[in-house]
Amino acid sequence: MTDGTVTVVRPRLEPFTHTAAPTRIVFGRGALARIGDEVERLGCRRALVLTTPQQREQGIELVAALGSLAAGAFDGATMHTPVAVTEEATVRLAELDADCVVAFGGGSTTGLGKAVASRTGVPQVVVPTTYAGSEVTPILGETEGGVKTTRSGPEILPDTVIYDPDLTDGLPVPLSVTSGLNAMAHALEGLYARDGSPVFSAFAEQGLRAFHDALPALLDHPGDQDARDLALYGAWMCGTVLGGVGMSIHHKICHTLGGSLDLPHAETHAVLLPHTIGYVAEAAADALIPAVDIFDDPLGAALFDFASSLRAPQRLRDLGVAESDLDTVTDLALAKPYWSPRPLEHQGIRSVLHDAWAGKRPS
Ligand code: NAD
C-alpha cells in the first residue's frame, strides 16, 4: 500500500455452538503396544477382541498380546452390521464373561463393537485399520430383515481409539483410495453443514489436505510411512467431522444406493463424490473455499480428476448398477426431505446419478 499500512481481511465469524466428543485418542506408530494399558485405564480386565474373518489372524495375535487381559476373540464382523451377528457376539461376550470389546479393523468391525457396546453397556476400544472414520462417531447403522436402520447416541461412541499407522501399511492401495475418498466425503459435507463450527471446518480442511497429499504418494509407494501416517491422521480429522455435524446430499444418496442395491460402501462414496459435490458447489461456494484452495475450481471436476488420477472406481455401472435402477433410486433419495445447500429436485438428482453411472466428468 502507498501509505505503508496493510489491510488484513479476516473471515467473518458467525455465531456457533460446538460440542467436543470425549473419545480418548492414542495416535502413533507402535501405539498398539499400549492396548493393555488402555483396556486397564477403562477399568476392564477381560477384553473380547472383534474382527472380520479376513482379519482373524490379527485378532488372534491381539489376544496373545493382551495376555491375561483378553477373554477371547469373535471373528464374525461383516458389512452392514447384521443384528444376528451382533446377537451372536453378545452371547459370546456373556459366555466369556468379557467386560469390554476391542474392535480391530475397518468400519464393519467398528460397527459390531458399537452394536455390542450399546446393548450391553461395556466400554469399547477401537483399533482402526482403514480410513472409514466410524471409530469417532456416535452413529450406528444396523441391518435386520434386509432393512437398514441408523441411530445415534452417546452410548454408541467408542471410549478409546488407538490409531497405529503400522496397521495400515498393508492396506491394499485400491481400498486405501476408496476408504480415503469416503473419509473426504465426511469433511466436504462438514464444510457446508448447517450445524458446523469453525473447529469442525478446521478439522475438515486438515483432513482434506492430508488425503490430498497422502493418497497420490500411496499410489506410487504403498509402504510410504509418512503418507500412511498422514492418511490415518486425515481419517481421524474427517471422522470427527462426521461425528460432530449433520451430513447432506452426498451421504443421503450413497446410503440410498447402498441400502437399496447392496453396493460396496467405500466404492459407492468414491464414485458419487465428484457429482454430489459438483451439484452443490455453487450454492455452497463460500463454505467450500478451503476445499477449492486444496483441489481447484470447479470443485466437482477437480475431485473427478483427483479420483481418476488415483484409479478409483468412477462408474456406478461398474459396481453393478443398471441404468433402469436410477429412477427408483432418485425417488427413494427424494422420498424423505432433508436439507441441502442447493434445493433438491428430481431432474437434478437423476442427472447426478446418471453422470455417476456413466462416469461423466462433472462440468
Ligand atoms: P470394512 O470394514 O468393511 O473392511 C473391508 C475389508 O477390508 C474387510 O474384509 C476388512 O477385514 C478388510 N481390512 C480392513 N483393514 C484392512 C487392512 N489394513 N489390510 C487389509 N484388509 C483390511 O470397510 P470400511 O470401508 O472400513 O467400512 C465400511 C463400513 O463402515 C460400512 O458398513 C459403513 O456403513 C461403515 N461406516 C460407518 C460409519 C459410522 O459413522 N457409523 C462411518 C463410516 C463407515
PDB file of C-alpha atoms and ligand atoms in Angstrom, residues 52 54-55 58 78-81 105-109 114 129-135 137-141 148 167-172 175 179 182 186 242 255 265-266, ligand 1:
ATOM      1  CA  THR A  52     -13.810 -59.868  10.392  1.00  0.00           C
ATOM      2  CA  GLN A  54     -10.400 -61.796   6.901  1.00  0.00           C
ATOM      3  CA  GLN A  55      -8.534 -60.297   9.878  1.00  0.00           C
ATOM      4  CA  GLN A  58      -4.505 -60.383  13.584  1.00  0.00           C
ATOM      5  CA  THR A  78     -19.286 -58.264   8.440  1.00  0.00           C
ATOM      6  CA  MET A  79     -20.664 -55.408   6.318  1.00  0.00           C
ATOM      7  CA  HIS A  80     -23.863 -53.567   7.337  1.00  0.00           C
ATOM      8  CA  THR A  81     -23.750 -54.801  10.991  1.00  0.00           C
ATOM      9  CA  GLY A 105     -10.463 -53.495  11.706  1.00  0.00           C
ATOM     10  CA  GLY A 106     -12.449 -51.241   9.395  1.00  0.00           C
ATOM     11  CA  GLY A 107     -15.876 -49.661   9.707  1.00  0.00           C
ATOM     12  CA  SER A 108     -17.634 -53.044   9.672  1.00  0.00           C
ATOM     13  CA  THR A 109     -15.807 -54.278  12.762  1.00  0.00           C
ATOM     14  CA  LYS A 114     -20.639 -50.222  18.749  1.00  0.00           C
ATOM     15  CA  THR A 129      -7.175 -50.342  10.088  1.00  0.00           C
ATOM     16  CA  THR A 130      -8.950 -48.363   7.326  1.00  0.00           C
ATOM     17  CA  TYR A 131      -9.804 -44.675   6.890  1.00  0.00           C
ATOM     18  CA  ALA A 132     -13.611 -45.009   7.281  1.00  0.00           C
ATOM     19  CA  GLY A 133     -13.800 -42.770  10.366  1.00  0.00           C
ATOM     20  CA  SER A 134     -16.585 -44.642  12.165  1.00  0.00           C
ATOM     21  CA  GLU A 135     -14.472 -45.003  15.323  1.00  0.00           C
ATOM     22  CA  THR A 137     -18.780 -41.131  15.577  1.00  0.00           C
ATOM     23  CA  PRO A 138     -21.808 -41.847  17.778  1.00  0.00           C
ATOM     24  CA  ILE A 139     -23.583 -43.300  14.704  1.00  0.00           C
ATOM     25  CA  LEU A 140     -24.531 -46.918  14.062  1.00  0.00           C
ATOM     26  CA  GLY A 141     -26.240 -48.425  11.010  1.00  0.00           C
ATOM     27  CA  LYS A 148     -31.003 -50.800   7.406  1.00  0.00           C
ATOM     28  CA  LEU A 167      -1.577 -51.438  10.915  1.00  0.00           C
ATOM     29  CA  THR A 168      -2.392 -49.583   7.706  1.00  0.00           C
ATOM     30  CA  ASP A 169       0.925 -50.125   5.922  1.00  0.00           C
ATOM     31  CA  GLY A 170      -0.510 -53.239   4.266  1.00  0.00           C
ATOM     32  CA  LEU A 171      -3.937 -51.787   3.450  1.00  0.00           C
ATOM     33  CA  PRO A 172      -4.276 -52.560  -0.284  1.00  0.00           C
ATOM     34  CA  LEU A 175      -9.030 -49.952  -0.511  1.00  0.00           C
ATOM     35  CA  SER A 179     -11.576 -45.519   2.005  1.00  0.00           C
ATOM     36  CA  ASN A 182     -15.063 -41.991   1.769  1.00  0.00           C
ATOM     37  CA  HIS A 186     -17.330 -36.522   5.569  1.00  0.00           C
ATOM     38  CA  LEU A 242     -18.806 -36.867  10.546  1.00  0.00           C
ATOM     39  CA  HIS A 255     -26.933 -44.588   1.758  1.00  0.00           C
ATOM     40  CA  HIS A 265     -19.725 -48.795   0.874  1.00  0.00           C
ATOM     41  CA  ALA A 266     -16.408 -47.040   0.188  1.00  0.00           C
TER      42      ALA A 266
HETATM   43  P1  NAD B   1     -14.751 -52.817   6.036  1.00  0.00           P
HETATM   44  O1  NAD B   1     -14.635 -52.613   7.491  1.00  0.00           O
HETATM   45  O2  NAD B   1     -15.995 -53.488   5.536  1.00  0.00           O
HETATM   46  O3  NAD B   1     -13.461 -53.580   5.548  1.00  0.00           O
HETATM   47  C1  NAD B   1     -13.391 -54.096   4.228  1.00  0.00           C
HETATM   48  C2  NAD B   1     -12.482 -55.327   4.203  1.00  0.00           C
HETATM   49  O4  NAD B   1     -11.123 -54.893   4.363  1.00  0.00           O
HETATM   50  C3  NAD B   1     -12.763 -56.313   5.340  1.00  0.00           C
HETATM   51  O5  NAD B   1     -12.626 -57.604   4.867  1.00  0.00           O
HETATM   52  C4  NAD B   1     -11.661 -55.988   6.340  1.00  0.00           C
HETATM   53  O6  NAD B   1     -11.362 -57.082   7.165  1.00  0.00           O
HETATM   54  C5  NAD B   1     -10.513 -55.645   5.405  1.00  0.00           C
HETATM   55  N1  NAD B   1      -9.495 -54.785   6.001  1.00  0.00           N
HETATM   56  C6  NAD B   1      -9.638 -53.805   6.906  1.00  0.00           C
HETATM   57  N2  NAD B   1      -8.459 -53.242   7.189  1.00  0.00           N
HETATM   58  C7  NAD B   1      -7.527 -53.877   6.454  1.00  0.00           C
HETATM   59  C8  NAD B   1      -6.108 -53.752   6.307  1.00  0.00           C
HETATM   60  N3  NAD B   1      -5.412 -52.817   6.975  1.00  0.00           N
HETATM   61  N4  NAD B   1      -5.485 -54.579   5.453  1.00  0.00           N
HETATM   62  C9  NAD B   1      -6.180 -55.493   4.755  1.00  0.00           C
HETATM   63  N5  NAD B   1      -7.520 -55.665   4.835  1.00  0.00           N
HETATM   64  C10 NAD B   1      -8.180 -54.867   5.679  1.00  0.00           C
HETATM   65  O7  NAD B   1     -14.627 -51.444   5.219  1.00  0.00           O
HETATM   66  P2  NAD B   1     -14.654 -49.916   5.664  1.00  0.00           P
HETATM   67  O8  NAD B   1     -14.724 -49.141   4.410  1.00  0.00           O
HETATM   68  O9  NAD B   1     -13.603 -49.620   6.650  1.00  0.00           O
HETATM   69  O10 NAD B   1     -16.033 -49.765   6.450  1.00  0.00           O
HETATM   70  C11 NAD B   1     -17.262 -49.789   5.782  1.00  0.00           C
HETATM   71  C12 NAD B   1     -18.391 -49.934   6.777  1.00  0.00           C
HETATM   72  O11 NAD B   1     -18.246 -48.947   7.792  1.00  0.00           O
HETATM   73  C13 NAD B   1     -19.746 -49.743   6.158  1.00  0.00           C
HETATM   74  O12 NAD B   1     -20.632 -50.721   6.644  1.00  0.00           O
HETATM   75  C14 NAD B   1     -20.171 -48.359   6.618  1.00  0.00           C
HETATM   76  O13 NAD B   1     -21.566 -48.232   6.723  1.00  0.00           O
HETATM   77  C15 NAD B   1     -19.495 -48.262   7.951  1.00  0.00           C
HETATM   78  N6  NAD B   1     -19.196 -46.874   8.330  1.00  0.00           N
HETATM   79  C16 NAD B   1     -19.864 -46.375   9.404  1.00  0.00           C
HETATM   80  C17 NAD B   1     -19.618 -45.092   9.819  1.00  0.00           C
HETATM   81  C18 NAD B   1     -20.337 -44.576  11.032  1.00  0.00           C
HETATM   82  O14 NAD B   1     -20.032 -43.478  11.497  1.00  0.00           O
HETATM   83  N7  NAD B   1     -21.285 -45.313  11.589  1.00  0.00           N
HETATM   84  C19 NAD B   1     -18.684 -44.284   9.154  1.00  0.00           C
HETATM   85  C20 NAD B   1     -18.008 -44.813   8.049  1.00  0.00           C
HETATM   86  C21 NAD B   1     -18.273 -46.129   7.659  1.00  0.00           C
END
